[in-house]
Short mmCIF file of C-alpha atoms in Angstrom, two decimals:
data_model
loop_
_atom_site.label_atom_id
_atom_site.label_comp_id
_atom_site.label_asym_id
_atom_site.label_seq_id
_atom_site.Cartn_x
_atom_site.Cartn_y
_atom_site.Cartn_z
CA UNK A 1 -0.45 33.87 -40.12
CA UNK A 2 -4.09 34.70 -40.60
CA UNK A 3 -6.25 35.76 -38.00
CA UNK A 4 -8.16 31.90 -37.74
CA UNK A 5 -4.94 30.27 -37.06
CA UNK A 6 -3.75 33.32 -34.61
CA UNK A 7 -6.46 33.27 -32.61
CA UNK A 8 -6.10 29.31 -32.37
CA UNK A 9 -2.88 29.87 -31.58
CA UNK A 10 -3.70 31.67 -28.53
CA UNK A 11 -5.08 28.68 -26.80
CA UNK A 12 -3.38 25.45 -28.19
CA UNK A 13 -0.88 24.16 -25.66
CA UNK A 14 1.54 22.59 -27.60
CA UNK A 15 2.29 25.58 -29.58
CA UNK A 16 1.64 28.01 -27.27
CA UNK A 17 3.30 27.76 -24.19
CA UNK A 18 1.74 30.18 -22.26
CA UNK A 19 -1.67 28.00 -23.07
CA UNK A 20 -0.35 24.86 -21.95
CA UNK A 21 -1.54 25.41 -18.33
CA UNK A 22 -4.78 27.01 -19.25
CA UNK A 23 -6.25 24.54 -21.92
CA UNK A 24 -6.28 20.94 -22.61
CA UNK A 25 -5.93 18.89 -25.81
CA UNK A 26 -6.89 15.67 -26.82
CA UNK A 27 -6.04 12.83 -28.65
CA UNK A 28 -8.12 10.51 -30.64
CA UNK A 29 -6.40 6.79 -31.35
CA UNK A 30 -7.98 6.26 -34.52
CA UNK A 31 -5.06 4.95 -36.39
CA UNK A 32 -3.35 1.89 -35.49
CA UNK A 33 -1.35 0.85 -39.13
CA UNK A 34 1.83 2.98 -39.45
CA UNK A 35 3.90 3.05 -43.27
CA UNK A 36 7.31 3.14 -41.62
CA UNK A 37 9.33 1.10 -38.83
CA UNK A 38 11.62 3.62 -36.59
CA UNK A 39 13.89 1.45 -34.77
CA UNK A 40 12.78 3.34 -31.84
CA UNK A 41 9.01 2.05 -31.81
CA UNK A 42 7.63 -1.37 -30.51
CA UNK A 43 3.82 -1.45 -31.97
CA UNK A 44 2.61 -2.91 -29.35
CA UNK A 45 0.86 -0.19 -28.63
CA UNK A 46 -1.76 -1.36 -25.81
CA UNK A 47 -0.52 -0.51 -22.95
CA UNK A 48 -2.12 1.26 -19.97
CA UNK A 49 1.06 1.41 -18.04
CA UNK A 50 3.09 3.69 -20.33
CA UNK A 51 3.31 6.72 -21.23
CA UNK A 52 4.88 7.60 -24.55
CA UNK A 53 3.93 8.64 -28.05
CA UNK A 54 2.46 5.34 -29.48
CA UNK A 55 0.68 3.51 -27.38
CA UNK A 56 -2.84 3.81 -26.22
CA UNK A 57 -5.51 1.78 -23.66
CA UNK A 58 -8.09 1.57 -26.74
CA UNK A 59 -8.65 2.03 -30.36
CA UNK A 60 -12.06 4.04 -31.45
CA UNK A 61 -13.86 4.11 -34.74
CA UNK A 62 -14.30 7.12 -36.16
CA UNK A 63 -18.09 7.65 -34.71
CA UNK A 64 -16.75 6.24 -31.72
CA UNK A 65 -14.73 8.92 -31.29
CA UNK A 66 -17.10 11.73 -31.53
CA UNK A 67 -18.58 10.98 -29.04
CA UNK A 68 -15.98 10.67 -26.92
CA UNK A 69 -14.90 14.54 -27.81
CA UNK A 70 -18.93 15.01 -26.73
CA UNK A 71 -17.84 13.35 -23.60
CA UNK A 72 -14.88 14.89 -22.64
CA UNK A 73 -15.71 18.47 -23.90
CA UNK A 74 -18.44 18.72 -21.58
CA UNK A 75 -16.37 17.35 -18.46
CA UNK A 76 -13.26 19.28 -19.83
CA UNK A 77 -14.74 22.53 -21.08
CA UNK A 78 -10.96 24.07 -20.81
CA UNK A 79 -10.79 21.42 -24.38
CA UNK A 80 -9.50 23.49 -27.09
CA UNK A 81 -7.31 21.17 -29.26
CA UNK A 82 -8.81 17.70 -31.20
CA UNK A 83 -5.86 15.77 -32.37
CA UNK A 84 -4.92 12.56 -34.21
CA UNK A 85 -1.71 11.17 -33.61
CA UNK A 86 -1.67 7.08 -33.85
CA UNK A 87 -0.68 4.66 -32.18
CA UNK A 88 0.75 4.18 -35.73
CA UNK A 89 0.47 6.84 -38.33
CA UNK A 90 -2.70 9.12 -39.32
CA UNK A 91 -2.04 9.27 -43.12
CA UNK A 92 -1.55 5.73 -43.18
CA UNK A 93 -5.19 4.97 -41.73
CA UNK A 94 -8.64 6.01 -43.65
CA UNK A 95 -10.32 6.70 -40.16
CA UNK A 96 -8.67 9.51 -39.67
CA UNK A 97 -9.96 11.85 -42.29
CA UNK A 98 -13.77 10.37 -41.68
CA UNK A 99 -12.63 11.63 -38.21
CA UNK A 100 -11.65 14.76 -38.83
CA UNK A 101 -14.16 15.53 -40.65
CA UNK A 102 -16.98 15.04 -38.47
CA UNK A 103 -15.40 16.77 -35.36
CA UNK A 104 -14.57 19.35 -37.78
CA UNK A 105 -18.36 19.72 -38.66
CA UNK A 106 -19.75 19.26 -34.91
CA UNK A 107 -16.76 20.98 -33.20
CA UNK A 108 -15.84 23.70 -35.71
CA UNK A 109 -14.99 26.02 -32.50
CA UNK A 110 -12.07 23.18 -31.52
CA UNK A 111 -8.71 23.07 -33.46
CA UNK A 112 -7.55 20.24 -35.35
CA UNK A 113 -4.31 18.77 -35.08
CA UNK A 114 -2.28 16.17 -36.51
CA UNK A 115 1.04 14.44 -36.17
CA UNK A 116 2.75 11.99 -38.52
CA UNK A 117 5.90 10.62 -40.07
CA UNK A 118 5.22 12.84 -43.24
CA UNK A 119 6.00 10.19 -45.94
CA UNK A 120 1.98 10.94 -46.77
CA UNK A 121 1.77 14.59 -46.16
CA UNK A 122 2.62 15.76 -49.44
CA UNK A 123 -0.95 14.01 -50.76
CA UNK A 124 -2.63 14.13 -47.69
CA UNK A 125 -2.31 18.14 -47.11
CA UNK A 126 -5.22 19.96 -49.18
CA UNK A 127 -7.40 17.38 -47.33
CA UNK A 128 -6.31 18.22 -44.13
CA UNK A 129 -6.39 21.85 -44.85
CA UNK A 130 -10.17 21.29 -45.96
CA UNK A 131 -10.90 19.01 -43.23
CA UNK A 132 -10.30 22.11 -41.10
CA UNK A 133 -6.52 21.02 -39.71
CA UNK A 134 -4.16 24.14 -39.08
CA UNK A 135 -1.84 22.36 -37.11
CA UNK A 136 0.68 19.82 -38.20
CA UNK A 137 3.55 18.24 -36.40
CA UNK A 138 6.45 16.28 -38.41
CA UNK A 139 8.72 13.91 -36.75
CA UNK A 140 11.93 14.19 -38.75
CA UNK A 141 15.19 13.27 -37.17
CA UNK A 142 17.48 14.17 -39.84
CA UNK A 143 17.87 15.43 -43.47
CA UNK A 144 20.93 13.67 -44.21
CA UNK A 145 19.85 9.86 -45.52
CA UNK A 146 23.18 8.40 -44.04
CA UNK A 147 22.18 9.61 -40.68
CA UNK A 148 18.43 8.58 -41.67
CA UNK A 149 19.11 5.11 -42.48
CA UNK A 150 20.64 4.18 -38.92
CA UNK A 151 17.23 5.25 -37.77
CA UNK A 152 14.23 3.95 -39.96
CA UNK A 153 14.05 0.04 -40.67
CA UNK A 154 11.74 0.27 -43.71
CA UNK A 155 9.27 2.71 -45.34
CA UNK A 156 6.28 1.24 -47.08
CA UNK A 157 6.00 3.78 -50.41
CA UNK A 158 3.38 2.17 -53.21
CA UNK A 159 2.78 -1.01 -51.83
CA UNK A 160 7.03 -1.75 -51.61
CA UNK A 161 8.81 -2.13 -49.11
CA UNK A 162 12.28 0.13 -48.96
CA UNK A 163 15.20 0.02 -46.58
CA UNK A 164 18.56 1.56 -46.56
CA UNK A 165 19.32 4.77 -48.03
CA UNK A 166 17.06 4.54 -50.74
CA UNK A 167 14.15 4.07 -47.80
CA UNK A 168 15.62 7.27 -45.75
CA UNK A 169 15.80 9.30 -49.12
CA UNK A 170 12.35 8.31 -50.20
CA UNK A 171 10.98 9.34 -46.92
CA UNK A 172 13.38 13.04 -46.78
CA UNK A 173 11.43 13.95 -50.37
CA UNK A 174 8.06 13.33 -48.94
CA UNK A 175 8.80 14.88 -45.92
CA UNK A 176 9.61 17.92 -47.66
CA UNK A 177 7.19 18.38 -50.12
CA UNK A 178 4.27 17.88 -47.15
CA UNK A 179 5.90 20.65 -45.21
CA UNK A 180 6.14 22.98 -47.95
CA UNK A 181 2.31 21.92 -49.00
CA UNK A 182 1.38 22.70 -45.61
CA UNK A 183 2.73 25.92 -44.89
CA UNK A 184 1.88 27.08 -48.24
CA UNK A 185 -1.87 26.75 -47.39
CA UNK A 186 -1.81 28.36 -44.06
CA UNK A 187 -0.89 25.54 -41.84
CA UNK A 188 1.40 25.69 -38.81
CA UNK A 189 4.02 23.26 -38.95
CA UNK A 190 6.13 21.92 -36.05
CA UNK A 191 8.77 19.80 -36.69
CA UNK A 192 9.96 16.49 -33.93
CA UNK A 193 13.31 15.27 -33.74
CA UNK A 194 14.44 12.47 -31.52
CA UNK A 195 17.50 13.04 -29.46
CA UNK A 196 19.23 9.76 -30.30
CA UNK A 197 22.95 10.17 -29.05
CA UNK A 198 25.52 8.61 -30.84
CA UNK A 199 23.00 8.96 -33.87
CA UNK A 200 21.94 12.18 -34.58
CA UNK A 201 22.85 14.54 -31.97
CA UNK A 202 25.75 15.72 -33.52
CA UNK A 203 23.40 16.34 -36.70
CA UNK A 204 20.74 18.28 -35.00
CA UNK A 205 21.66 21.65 -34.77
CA UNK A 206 22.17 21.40 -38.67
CA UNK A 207 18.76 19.86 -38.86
CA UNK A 208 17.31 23.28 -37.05
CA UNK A 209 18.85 25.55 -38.77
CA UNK A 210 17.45 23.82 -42.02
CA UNK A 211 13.86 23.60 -41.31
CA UNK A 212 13.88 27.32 -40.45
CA UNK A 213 14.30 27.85 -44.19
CA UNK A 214 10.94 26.25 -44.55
CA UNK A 215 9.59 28.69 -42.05
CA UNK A 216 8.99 26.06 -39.56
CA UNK A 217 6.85 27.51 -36.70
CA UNK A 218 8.01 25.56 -33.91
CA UNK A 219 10.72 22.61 -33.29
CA UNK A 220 10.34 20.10 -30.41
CA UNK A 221 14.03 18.07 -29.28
CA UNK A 222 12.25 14.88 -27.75
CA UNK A 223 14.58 12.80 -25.97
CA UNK A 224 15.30 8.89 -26.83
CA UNK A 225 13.11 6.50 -24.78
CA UNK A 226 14.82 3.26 -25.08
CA UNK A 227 11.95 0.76 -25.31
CA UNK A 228 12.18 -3.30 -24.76
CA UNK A 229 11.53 -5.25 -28.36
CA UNK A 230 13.13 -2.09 -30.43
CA UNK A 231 16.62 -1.92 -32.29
CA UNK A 232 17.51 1.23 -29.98
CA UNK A 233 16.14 -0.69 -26.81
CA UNK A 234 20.56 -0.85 -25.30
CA UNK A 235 20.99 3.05 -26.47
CA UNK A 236 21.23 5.35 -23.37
CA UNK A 237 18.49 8.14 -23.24
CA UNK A 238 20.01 11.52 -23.10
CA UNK A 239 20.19 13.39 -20.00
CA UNK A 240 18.71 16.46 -19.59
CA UNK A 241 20.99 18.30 -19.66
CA UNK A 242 22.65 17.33 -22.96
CA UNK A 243 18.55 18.14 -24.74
CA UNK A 244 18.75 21.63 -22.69
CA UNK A 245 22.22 22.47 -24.46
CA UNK A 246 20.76 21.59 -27.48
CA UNK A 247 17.25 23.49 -27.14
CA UNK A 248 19.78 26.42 -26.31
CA UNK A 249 22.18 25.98 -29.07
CA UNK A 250 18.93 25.27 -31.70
CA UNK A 251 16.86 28.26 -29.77
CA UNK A 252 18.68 30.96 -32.06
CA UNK A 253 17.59 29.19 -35.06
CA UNK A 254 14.05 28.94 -34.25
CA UNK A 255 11.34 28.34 -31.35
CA UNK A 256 11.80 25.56 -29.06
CA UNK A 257 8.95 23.92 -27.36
CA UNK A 258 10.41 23.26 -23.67
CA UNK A 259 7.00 21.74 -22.49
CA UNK A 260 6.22 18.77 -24.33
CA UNK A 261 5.14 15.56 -21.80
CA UNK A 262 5.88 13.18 -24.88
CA UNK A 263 2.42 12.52 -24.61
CA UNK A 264 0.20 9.07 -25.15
CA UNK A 265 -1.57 8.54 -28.60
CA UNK A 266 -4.86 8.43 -25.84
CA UNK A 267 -4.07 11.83 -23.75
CA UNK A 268 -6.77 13.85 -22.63
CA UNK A 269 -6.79 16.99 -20.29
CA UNK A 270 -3.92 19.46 -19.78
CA UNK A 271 -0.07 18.99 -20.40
CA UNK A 272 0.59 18.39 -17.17
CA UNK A 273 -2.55 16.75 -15.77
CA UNK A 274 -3.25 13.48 -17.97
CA UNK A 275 -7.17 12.37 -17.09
CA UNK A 276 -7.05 9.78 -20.15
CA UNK A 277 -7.80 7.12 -17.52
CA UNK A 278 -11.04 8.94 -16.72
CA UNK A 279 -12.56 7.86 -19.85
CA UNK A 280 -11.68 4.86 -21.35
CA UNK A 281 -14.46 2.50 -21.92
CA UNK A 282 -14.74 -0.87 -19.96
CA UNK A 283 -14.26 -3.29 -22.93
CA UNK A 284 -11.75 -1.48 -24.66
CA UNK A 285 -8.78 -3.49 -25.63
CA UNK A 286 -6.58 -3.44 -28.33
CA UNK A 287 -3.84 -6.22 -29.64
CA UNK A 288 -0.73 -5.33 -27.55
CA UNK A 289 0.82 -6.04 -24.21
CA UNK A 290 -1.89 -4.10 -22.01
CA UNK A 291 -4.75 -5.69 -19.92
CA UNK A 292 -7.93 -6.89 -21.62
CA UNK A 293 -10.66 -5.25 -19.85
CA UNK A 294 -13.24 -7.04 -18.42
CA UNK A 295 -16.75 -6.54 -18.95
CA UNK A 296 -19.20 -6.45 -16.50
CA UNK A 297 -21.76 -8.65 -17.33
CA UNK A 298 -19.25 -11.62 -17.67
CA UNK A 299 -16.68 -10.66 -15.44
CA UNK A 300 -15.63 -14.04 -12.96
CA UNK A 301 -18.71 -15.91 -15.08
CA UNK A 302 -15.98 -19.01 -15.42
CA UNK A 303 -14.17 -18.33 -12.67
CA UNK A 304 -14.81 -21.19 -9.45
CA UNK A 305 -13.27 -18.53 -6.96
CA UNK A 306 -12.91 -14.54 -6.12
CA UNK A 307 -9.91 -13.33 -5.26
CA UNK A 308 -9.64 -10.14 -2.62
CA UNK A 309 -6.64 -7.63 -1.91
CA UNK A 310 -7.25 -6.05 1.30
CA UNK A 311 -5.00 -3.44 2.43
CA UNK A 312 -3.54 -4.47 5.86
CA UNK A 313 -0.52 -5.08 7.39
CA UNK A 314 -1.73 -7.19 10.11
CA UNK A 315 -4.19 -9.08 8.71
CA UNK A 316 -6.70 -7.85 11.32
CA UNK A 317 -8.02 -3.88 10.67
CA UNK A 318 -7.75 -1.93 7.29
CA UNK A 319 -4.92 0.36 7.83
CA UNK A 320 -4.09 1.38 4.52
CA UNK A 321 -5.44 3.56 1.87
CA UNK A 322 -4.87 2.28 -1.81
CA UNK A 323 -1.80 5.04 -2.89
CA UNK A 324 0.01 4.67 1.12
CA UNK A 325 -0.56 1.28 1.59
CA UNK A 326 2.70 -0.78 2.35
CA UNK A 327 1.14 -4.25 1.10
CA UNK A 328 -2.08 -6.09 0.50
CA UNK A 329 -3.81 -9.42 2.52
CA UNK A 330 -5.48 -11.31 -0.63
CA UNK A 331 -7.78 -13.93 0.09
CA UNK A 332 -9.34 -17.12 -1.65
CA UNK A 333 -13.32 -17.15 -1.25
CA UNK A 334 -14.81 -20.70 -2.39
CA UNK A 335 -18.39 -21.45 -1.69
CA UNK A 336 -18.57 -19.44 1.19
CA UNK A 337 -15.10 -20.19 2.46
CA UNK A 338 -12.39 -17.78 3.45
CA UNK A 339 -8.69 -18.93 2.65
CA UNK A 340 -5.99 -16.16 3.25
CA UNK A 341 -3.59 -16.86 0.27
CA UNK A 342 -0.31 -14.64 -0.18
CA UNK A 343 1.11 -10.85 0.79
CA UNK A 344 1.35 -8.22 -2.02
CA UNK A 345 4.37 -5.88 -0.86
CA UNK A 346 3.99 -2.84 -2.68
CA UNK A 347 6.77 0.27 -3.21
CA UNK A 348 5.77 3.40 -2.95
CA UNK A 349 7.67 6.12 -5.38
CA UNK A 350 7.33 9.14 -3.52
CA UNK A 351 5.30 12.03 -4.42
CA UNK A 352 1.77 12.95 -4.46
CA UNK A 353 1.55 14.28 -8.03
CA UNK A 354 3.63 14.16 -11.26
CA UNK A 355 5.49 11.21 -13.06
CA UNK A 356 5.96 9.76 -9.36
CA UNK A 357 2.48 9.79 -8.64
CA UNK A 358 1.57 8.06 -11.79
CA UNK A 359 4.05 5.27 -11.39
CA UNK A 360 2.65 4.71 -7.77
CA UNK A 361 -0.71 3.97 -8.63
CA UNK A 362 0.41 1.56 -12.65
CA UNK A 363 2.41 -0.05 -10.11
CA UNK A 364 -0.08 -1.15 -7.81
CA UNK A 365 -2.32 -1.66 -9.76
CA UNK A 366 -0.38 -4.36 -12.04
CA UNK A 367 0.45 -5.72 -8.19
CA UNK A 368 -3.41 -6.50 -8.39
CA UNK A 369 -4.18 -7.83 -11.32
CA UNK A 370 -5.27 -11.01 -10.07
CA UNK A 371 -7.67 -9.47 -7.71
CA UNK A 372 -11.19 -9.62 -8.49
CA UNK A 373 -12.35 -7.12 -5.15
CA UNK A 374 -10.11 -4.22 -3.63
CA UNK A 375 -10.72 -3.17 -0.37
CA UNK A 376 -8.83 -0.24 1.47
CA UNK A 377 -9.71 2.56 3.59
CA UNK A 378 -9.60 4.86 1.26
CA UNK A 379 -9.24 5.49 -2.43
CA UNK A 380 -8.35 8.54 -5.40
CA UNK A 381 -11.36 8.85 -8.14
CA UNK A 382 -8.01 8.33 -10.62
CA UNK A 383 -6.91 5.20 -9.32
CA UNK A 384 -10.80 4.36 -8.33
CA UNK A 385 -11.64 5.06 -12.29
CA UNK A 386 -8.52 3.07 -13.32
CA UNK A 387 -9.48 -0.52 -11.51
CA UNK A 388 -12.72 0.13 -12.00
CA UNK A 389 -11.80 0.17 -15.51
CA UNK A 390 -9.51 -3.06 -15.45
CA UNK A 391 -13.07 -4.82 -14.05
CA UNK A 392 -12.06 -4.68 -10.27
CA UNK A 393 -14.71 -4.33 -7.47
CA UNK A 394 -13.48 -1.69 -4.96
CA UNK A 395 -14.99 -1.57 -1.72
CA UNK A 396 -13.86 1.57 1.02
CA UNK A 397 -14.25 0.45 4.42
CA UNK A 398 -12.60 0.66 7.95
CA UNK A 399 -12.18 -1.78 10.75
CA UNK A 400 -12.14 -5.38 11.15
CA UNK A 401 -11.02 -7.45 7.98
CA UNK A 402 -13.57 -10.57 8.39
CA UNK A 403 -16.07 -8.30 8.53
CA UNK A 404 -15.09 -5.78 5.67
CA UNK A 405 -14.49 -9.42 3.11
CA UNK A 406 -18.27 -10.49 3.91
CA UNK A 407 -19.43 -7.20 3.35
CA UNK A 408 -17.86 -7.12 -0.37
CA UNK A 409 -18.33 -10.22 -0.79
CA UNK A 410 -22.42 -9.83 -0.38
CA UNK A 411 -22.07 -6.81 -2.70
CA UNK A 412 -20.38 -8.15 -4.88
CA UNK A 413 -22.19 -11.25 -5.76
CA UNK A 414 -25.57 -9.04 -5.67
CA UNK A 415 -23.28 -7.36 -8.63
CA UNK A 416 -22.56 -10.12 -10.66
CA UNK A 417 -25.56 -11.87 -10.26
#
């Protein structure tokens, strides 16, 4: 390892564990077309309510995301890690060298970081290399094409499509010969395998011990996440403790990264503190199942009504802030009129922080989707940022109802004027 990548090393927080609390890392969503079809992955990948590898609130164009980096660096100055890695595969998409290769030249202090399916790599890695990438990250769940086969629909490979064995061995060559390419020019390579039980579990171990011949720097065990619209979608996810045995078992082979958050193709800020949300344009929208944002200037322009969510139980005094609140008074305004329509019972998860906390606020906030104004007595800047992003009107007040509704209601028609 040269002393570039070393001291890169020191602060990237995927590779690094010790960095993972320290730093942040990014991820630019550049590249929506993928080569390959895992039967694991729905591409609907617009979706702000999830968070796994594929999916993402936005798409950016290469410029586009410059200056996002510009955006978040200075907000984020803990940034130390640019990567690309979908929603469908890097090497698949032109973008993502253009992008590369300008945050390489106006962020050559940042590390560059990539993650694909590898059947690309092979031609793809003197690019990278000179597009300043010294990180790479392979997803390969097997190196045995019967095993491989169960797994991957199709690969796309010169403009044909392949399935079956021939697919999974066409894929297991490229895969590889981009490894090998890559840590012959000074790359670090980590290497992702899906847990899939019943699939390759058994097969794993095996798989380890294999890559470590490449000199593999890291390997990550991700566990299956069964996802509506794929093949796997009725396969069990594997407990914990079954991926534990395995990191355990595999840990004598090689390292094991024990941290990973299975992170969005969006992410932004530190392993454990997503702030994605915090900068995602109004506007954005991709081609998925998430929410078409609205934008401001025409937001309710065809609309013959506002809709408010107040949080209340009774109907007569904001009582509830928006992440405690036990359900939400929405009301019909029509020239000037005041109908109270139906209650919104929200659950709340538990937790202040974590994957609980996260869940509690996508929850509520799909619970008020139809809601043009949110008022409640108090509010988070995350969950403020995230309805202010979905083109809501919030409005923090206390006391009386009637009077709280006119009050946003004033406001916001002085808005949206």
């Amino acid at each position: 390892m040269n002393e570039k990548v070393s001291e890169l090393l020191r602060t990237h927080p995927c590779y690094n564990e010790n960095a993972h609390k320290k730093y942040a890392r990014m991820h630019l969503p550049v590249a929506p077309r993928c080569n390959i079809q895992c039967n694991y992955c729905n591409r609907k990948y617009d979706c702000s309510n999830e968070s796994r590898p594929g999916v993402t609130s936005e798409l950016l164009t290469p410029k586009e995301a410059v200056d996002k980096v510009r955006i978040v660096k200075e907000k984020i100055p803990e940034l130390s890690v640019v990567a690309v890695a979908g929603p469908g595969d890097p090497l698949a998409n032109d973008e993502t060298m253009e992008t590369l290769q300008l945050i390489n030249k106006e962020f050559p202090d940042l590390a560059l970081c990539l993650s694909t399916n590898g059947l690309m790599l092979s031609e793809y890695a003197e690019r990278l290399y000179e597009s300043g990438v010294r990180f790479v990250t392979v997803t390969m769940n097997s190196y045995d094409p019967d095993i491989s086969k169960k797994i991957y629909d199709l690969v796309i490979w010169n403009g044909a499509k392949l399935t079956g064995k021939g697919a999974s061995e066409r894929l297991l060559r490229n895969q590889l010969s981009g490894i090998k390419k890559c840590i012959d020019l000074g790359m670090l390579v980590k290497v992702n395998i899906v847990l899939i039980p019943g699939v390759n579990d058994a097969h794993i171990p095996d798989l380890v011990k294999f890559v470590k011949t490449m000199n593999v720097y890291i390997v990550n065990i991700l566990p299956l996440i069964p996802v509506e619209g794929t093949k796997f979608s009725e396969l069990r996810a594997p407990t914990p403790e079954e991926r534990k045995h395995l990191m355990n078992i595999c840990s004598d082979s090689v390292k094991m990264m024990r941290h990973c958050r299975q992170c969005r193709a969006d992410a932004v800020g530190s392993l454990d503190n997503d702030r994605s949300n915090e900068f995602i344009r109004t506007g954005a929208c991709g081609s998925g199942c998430g929410p078409l944002y609205a934008n401001e200037d025409t937001m309710n322009a065809e609309k013959d009504h506002v809709r408010i969510a107040v949080a209340s139980d009774d109907g007569i005094t904001i009582n509830g802030g928006f992440g405690n609140a036990s359900s939400f008074r929405t009301y019909i305004i029509t020239d000037n009129n005041i109908a109270e329509a139906d209650i919104i019972k929200v659950e709340h998860h538990g937790g202040v922080y974590g994957n609980a906390h996260t869940k509690n606020i996508a929850d509520r906030i799909i619970s008020l989707k139809d809601a043009d104004i949110v008022i409640v007595k108090e509010i988070g800047p995350r969950p403020l940022n995230d309805l202010k992003s979905s083109g809501k009107f919030v409005h923090v007040a206390k006391g009386d109802v009637n009077a709280a509704l006119n009050d946003a209601m004033n406001m916001y028609s002085k808005r949206t004027a």
